[in-house]
GROMACS .gro file of C-alpha atoms in nm:
model
  237
    1MET     CA    1  -2.809  -8.059  -5.989
    2ASN     CA    2  -2.623  -8.370  -6.005
    3ARG     CA    3  -2.251  -8.340  -5.949
    4ALA     CA    4  -2.161  -8.350  -6.363
    5SER     CA    5  -2.389  -8.075  -6.447
    6ARG     CA    6  -2.292  -7.874  -6.091
    7ARG     CA    7  -1.873  -7.893  -6.208
    8LEU     CA    8  -2.049  -7.730  -6.607
    9PHE     CA    9  -2.233  -7.492  -6.398
   10GLU     CA   10  -1.877  -7.351  -6.171
   11ARG     CA   11  -1.735  -7.355  -6.513
   12GLY     CA   12  -1.990  -7.161  -6.655
   13GLU     CA   13  -2.139  -7.381  -6.899
   14ARG     CA   14  -2.490  -7.405  -6.947
   15VAL     CA   15  -2.624  -7.742  -6.867
   16PRO     CA   16  -3.057  -7.918  -6.997
   17ASP     CA   17  -3.244  -7.956  -6.703
   18LEU     CA   18  -3.614  -7.966  -6.606
   19LYS     CA   19  -3.708  -7.629  -6.626
   20GLN     CA   20  -3.931  -7.606  -6.945
   21GLU     CA   21  -4.087  -7.907  -6.818
   22ARG     CA   22  -4.160  -7.814  -6.488
   23ARG     CA   23  -4.318  -7.460  -6.623
   24VAL     CA   24  -4.552  -7.614  -6.977
   25ARG     CA   25  -4.711  -7.860  -6.654
   26GLN     CA   26  -4.772  -7.616  -6.416
   27MET     CA   27  -4.978  -7.495  -6.718
   28GLY     CA   28  -5.172  -7.751  -6.732
   29PHE     CA   29  -5.018  -7.935  -6.967
   30ASN     CA   30  -4.935  -8.355  -6.842
   31VAL     CA   31  -4.754  -8.559  -7.089
   32ILE     CA   32  -4.429  -8.362  -7.317
   33ALA     CA   33  -4.234  -8.426  -7.567
   34GLY     CA   34  -3.883  -8.255  -7.658
   35VAL     CA   35  -3.866  -8.246  -8.002
   36ASP     CA   36  -3.458  -8.182  -8.207
   37GLU     CA   37  -3.367  -8.275  -8.580
   38ALA     CA   38  -3.108  -8.385  -8.763
   39GLY     CA   39  -2.934  -8.322  -9.087
   40ARG     CA   40  -3.046  -7.973  -9.254
   41GLY     CA   41  -2.768  -7.842  -9.357
   42PRO     CA   42  -2.554  -8.193  -9.551
   43LEU     CA   43  -2.615  -8.173  -9.902
   44ALA     CA   44  -2.690  -8.560  -9.873
   45GLY     CA   45  -2.883  -8.773  -9.614
   46PRO     CA   46  -3.213  -8.770  -9.487
   47VAL     CA   47  -3.343  -8.534  -9.196
   48VAL     CA   48  -3.453  -8.689  -8.908
   49ALA     CA   49  -3.631  -8.571  -8.593
   50GLY     CA   50  -3.627  -8.666  -8.218
   51ALA     CA   51  -3.945  -8.763  -7.980
   52VAL     CA   52  -3.820  -8.773  -7.654
   53ILE     CA   53  -4.086  -8.814  -7.317
   54LEU     CA   54  -3.895  -8.793  -7.025
   55PRO     CA   55  -4.003  -8.907  -6.691
   56GLU     CA   56  -4.137  -8.585  -6.468
   57PHE     CA   57  -3.891  -8.659  -6.201
   58ILE     CA   58  -3.573  -8.840  -6.217
   59GLY     CA   59  -3.313  -8.906  -5.992
   60LYS     CA   60  -2.983  -8.783  -5.882
   61GLY     CA   61  -2.781  -9.076  -5.993
   62SER     CA   62  -2.963  -9.130  -6.334
   63GLY     CA   63  -2.770  -9.114  -6.639
   64LEU     CA   64  -2.999  -8.935  -6.834
   65TRP     CA   65  -2.816  -8.628  -6.601
   66ARG     CA   66  -2.518  -8.664  -6.836
   67ILE     CA   67  -2.795  -8.541  -7.157
   68ARG     CA   68  -2.651  -8.270  -7.361
   69ASP     CA   69  -2.744  -8.112  -7.651
   70SER     CA   70  -2.583  -8.364  -7.912
   71LYS     CA   71  -2.307  -8.155  -8.021
   72LYS     CA   72  -2.139  -8.103  -7.818
   73LEU     CA   73  -2.052  -8.494  -7.729
   74SER     CA   74  -1.864  -8.750  -7.946
   75SER     CA   75  -1.989  -8.976  -8.105
   76SER     CA   76  -1.920  -9.263  -7.853
   77GLU     CA   77  -2.066  -9.034  -7.565
   78ARG     CA   78  -2.361  -9.017  -7.843
   79GLU     CA   79  -2.387  -9.346  -7.896
   80GLU     CA   80  -2.402  -9.468  -7.525
   81LEU     CA   81  -2.595  -9.207  -7.417
   82PHE     CA   82  -2.894  -9.283  -7.679
   83GLU     CA   83  -2.934  -9.624  -7.499
   84ILE     CA   84  -2.946  -9.461  -7.152
   85ILE     CA   85  -3.233  -9.246  -7.338
   86MET     CA   86  -3.446  -9.565  -7.495
   87GLN     CA   87  -3.385  -9.764  -7.140
   88GLU     CA   88  -3.510  -9.437  -6.962
   89SER     CA   89  -3.801  -9.237  -7.152
   90VAL     CA   90  -4.137  -9.297  -7.160
   91ALA     CA   91  -4.126  -9.296  -7.474
   92VAL     CA   92  -3.875  -9.215  -7.827
   93GLY     CA   93  -3.986  -9.220  -8.144
   94ALA     CA   94  -3.840  -9.112  -8.446
   95GLY     CA   95  -3.880  -8.962  -8.836
   96GLU     CA   96  -3.736  -8.863  -9.130
   97ALA     CA   97  -3.802  -8.635  -9.460
   98ASP     CA   98  -3.592  -8.834  -9.724
   99SER     CA   99  -3.406  -8.598  -9.994
  100GLN     CA  100  -3.652  -8.631 -10.288
  101GLU     CA  101  -3.883  -8.444 -10.007
  102ILE     CA  102  -3.685  -8.279  -9.958
  103ASP     CA  103  -3.551  -8.145 -10.292
  104ARG     CA  104  -4.003  -8.086 -10.349
  105LEU     CA  105  -4.133  -7.966 -10.069
  106ASN     CA  106  -3.754  -7.760  -9.920
  107ILE     CA  107  -3.572  -7.828  -9.608
  108PHE     CA  108  -3.781  -7.623  -9.358
  109GLN     CA  109  -4.118  -7.808  -9.457
  110ALA     CA  110  -3.951  -8.098  -9.465
  111THR     CA  111  -3.756  -8.039  -9.135
  112LEU     CA  112  -4.107  -8.042  -8.998
  113LEU     CA  113  -4.250  -8.302  -9.133
  114ALA     CA  114  -4.019  -8.478  -8.997
  115MET     CA  115  -4.074  -8.360  -8.654
  116GLU     CA  116  -4.457  -8.455  -8.709
  117ARG     CA  117  -4.355  -8.799  -8.767
  118ALA     CA  118  -4.151  -8.850  -8.456
  119VAL     CA  119  -4.424  -8.701  -8.298
  120MET     CA  120  -4.681  -8.928  -8.401
  121SER     CA  121  -4.420  -9.249  -8.394
  122LEU     CA  122  -4.384  -9.211  -8.045
  123SER     CA  123  -4.588  -9.492  -7.776
  124VAL     CA  124  -4.780  -9.184  -7.581
  125GLN     CA  125  -4.896  -8.999  -7.759
  126PRO     CA  126  -4.764  -8.609  -7.558
  127ASP     CA  127  -5.004  -8.392  -7.490
  128PHE     CA  128  -4.706  -8.053  -7.568
  129CYS     CA  129  -4.419  -8.034  -7.713
  130LEU     CA  130  -4.134  -7.859  -7.658
  131VAL     CA  131  -3.965  -7.744  -7.995
  132ASP     CA  132  -3.644  -7.649  -8.039
  133GLY     CA  133  -3.545  -7.360  -8.264
  134ILE     CA  134  -3.819  -7.085  -8.381
  135ARG     CA  135  -4.096  -7.262  -8.577
  136ARG     CA  136  -4.367  -7.453  -8.341
  137ILE     CA  137  -4.544  -7.770  -8.481
  138ASP     CA  138  -4.858  -7.736  -8.518
  139SER     CA  139  -5.034  -8.141  -8.458
  140VAL     CA  140  -4.998  -8.086  -8.058
  141PRO     CA  141  -5.001  -7.765  -7.853
  142SER     CA  142  -4.654  -7.707  -7.868
  143GLN     CA  143  -4.405  -7.412  -7.830
  144ALA     CA  144  -4.030  -7.355  -8.013
  145ILE     CA  145  -3.800  -7.304  -7.802
  146LYS     CA  146  -3.438  -7.095  -7.936
  147LYS     CA  147  -3.119  -7.310  -7.864
  148GLY     CA  148  -3.327  -7.540  -7.666
  149ASP     CA  149  -3.104  -7.790  -7.721
  150LEU     CA  150  -2.926  -7.607  -7.430
  151ILE     CA  151  -3.124  -7.550  -7.201
  152CYS     CA  152  -3.381  -7.766  -7.246
  153LEU     CA  153  -3.296  -8.145  -7.094
  154SER     CA  154  -3.599  -8.317  -7.310
  155ILE     CA  155  -3.482  -8.205  -7.631
  156SER     CA  156  -3.157  -8.267  -7.593
  157ALA     CA  157  -3.243  -8.596  -7.583
  158ALA     CA  158  -3.422  -8.575  -7.914
  159SER     CA  159  -3.137  -8.480  -8.042
  160ILE     CA  160  -2.956  -8.709  -7.952
  161ILE     CA  161  -3.184  -8.969  -8.083
  162ALA     CA  162  -3.207  -8.777  -8.409
  163LYS     CA  163  -2.837  -8.785  -8.452
  164VAL     CA  164  -2.765  -9.114  -8.365
  165ILE     CA  165  -3.027  -9.258  -8.575
  166ARG     CA  166  -2.902  -8.974  -8.917
  167ASP     CA  167  -2.564  -9.098  -8.874
  168ARG     CA  168  -2.567  -9.451  -8.867
  169LYS     CA  169  -2.863  -9.433  -9.134
  170MET     CA  170  -2.543  -9.267  -9.330
  171LYS     CA  171  -2.268  -9.493  -9.268
  172GLU     CA  172  -2.533  -9.779  -9.441
  173PHE     CA  173  -2.500  -9.478  -9.747
  174GLU     CA  174  -2.166  -9.556  -9.780
  175LYS     CA  175  -2.244  -9.919  -9.856
  176ILE     CA  176  -2.514  -9.885 -10.130
  177TYR     CA  177  -2.267  -9.546 -10.223
  178PRO     CA  178  -1.935  -9.578 -10.240
  179GLY     CA  179  -1.662  -9.326 -10.333
  180TYR     CA  180  -1.859  -9.043 -10.117
  181GLY     CA  181  -1.784  -9.049  -9.821
  182PHE     CA  182  -2.052  -9.139  -9.646
  183ALA     CA  183  -1.912  -9.271  -9.323
  184GLU     CA  184  -1.731  -9.083  -9.192
  185ASN     CA  185  -1.880  -8.693  -9.330
  186LYS     CA  186  -2.244  -8.790  -9.276
  187GLY     CA  187  -2.336  -8.570  -9.629
  188TYR     CA  188  -2.202  -8.288  -9.448
  189ALA     CA  189  -1.992  -8.025  -9.711
  190THR     CA  190  -1.678  -8.162  -9.657
  191ALA     CA  191  -1.382  -8.079  -9.913
  192GLU     CA  192  -1.358  -8.421  -9.977
  193HIS     CA  193  -1.756  -8.434 -10.074
  194ARG     CA  194  -1.744  -8.193 -10.282
  195ARG     CA  195  -1.428  -8.375 -10.468
  196ALA     CA  196  -1.631  -8.665 -10.505
  197LEU     CA  197  -1.917  -8.488 -10.700
  198LEU     CA  198  -1.771  -8.341 -10.937
  199GLU     CA  199  -1.616  -8.684 -10.964
  200LEU     CA  200  -1.891  -8.894 -11.007
  201GLY     CA  201  -2.197  -8.619 -10.913
  202PRO     CA  202  -2.538  -8.679 -10.757
  203CYS     CA  203  -2.620  -9.035 -10.663
  204PRO     CA  204  -2.984  -9.092 -10.566
  205ILE     CA  205  -3.005  -8.978 -10.197
  206HIS     CA  206  -2.844  -8.644 -10.292
  207ARG     CA  207  -3.037  -8.308 -10.211
  208LEU     CA  208  -3.057  -8.179 -10.563
  209SER     CA  209  -3.248  -7.865 -10.431
  210PHE     CA  210  -2.918  -7.717 -10.306
  211GLU     CA  211  -2.678  -7.529 -10.524
  212PRO     CA  212  -2.346  -7.761 -10.502
  213VAL     CA  213  -2.563  -8.050 -10.619
  214ARG     CA  214  -2.747  -7.911 -10.823
  215LEU     CA  215  -2.431  -7.709 -10.996
  216CYS     CA  216  -2.325  -8.146 -11.057
  217ALA     CA  217  -2.644  -8.317 -11.103
  218ASP     CA  218  -2.627  -8.160 -11.505
  219ARG     CA  219  -2.347  -8.347 -11.593
  220PHE     CA  220  -2.444  -8.696 -11.384
  221VAL     CA  221  -2.620  -8.989 -11.142
  222CYS     CA  222  -2.503  -9.202 -10.999
  223ILE     CA  223  -2.630  -9.559 -11.012
  224PRO     CA  224  -2.684  -9.742 -10.676
  225ASN     CA  225  -2.500 -10.071 -10.662
  226LYS     CA  226  -2.633 -10.395 -10.541
  227GLU     CA  227  -2.419 -10.625 -10.499
  228VAL     CA  228  -2.192 -10.311 -10.286
  229SER     CA  229  -1.898 -10.448 -10.476
  230GLU     CA  230  -1.819 -10.171 -10.681
  231LYS     CA  231  -1.936  -9.786 -10.809
  232ARG     CA  232  -2.070  -9.776 -11.117
  233VAL     CA  233  -2.132  -9.401 -11.270
  234GLU     CA  234  -2.319  -9.343 -11.614
  235ARG     CA  235  -2.342  -9.005 -11.753
  236TRP     CA  236  -2.697  -8.832 -11.750
  237LYS     CA  237  -2.684  -8.815 -12.207
   0.00000   0.00000   0.00000
């Protein structure tokens, strides 16, 4: 345990470690990926999954020991750790399911699809995956770990990859679909976002299968502004 982790441990805070990865290696698996997602709850945008294979041995001074569940980190901390993970990991992958896939499949199945895509995108294919949550993925032998992002270092790393990539995408969507505050709310149902939905109606990245969006969908449709200079809104006929 490094110094930063020891301080958290002494305060009674759970810190992620490599115990789960070591346990799986004792079962005979060698290449182990952690998998997690970001963006199941928002009203707009994709659900994004990250997959990370960490080194079997991590030196005491490595920045990887600073990894925590992405929800416990500030935006600047996530961005910094994102770069460390990209540099020091064996392999990093990401996958997504867009809002149309979410509407067609449901958010649960779309999340699994994003996770499968993240694993398949890894430059080194794992022979076992540790997955945050309660459902395993099917393409590789795997185990679901409840609150795995709090205790498993590779899952925590994957949570950071997924969160940073998704946040960056939502900032880009703000330029294409202005008026909803995507750069700030990342598609979540803030009061400002809900007001914008009532005023402007849903845009093409909103999830029509989510009730707050569906209630507005019979009134408006937002046409993307290709020049990113103004909003154009048209009522459905």
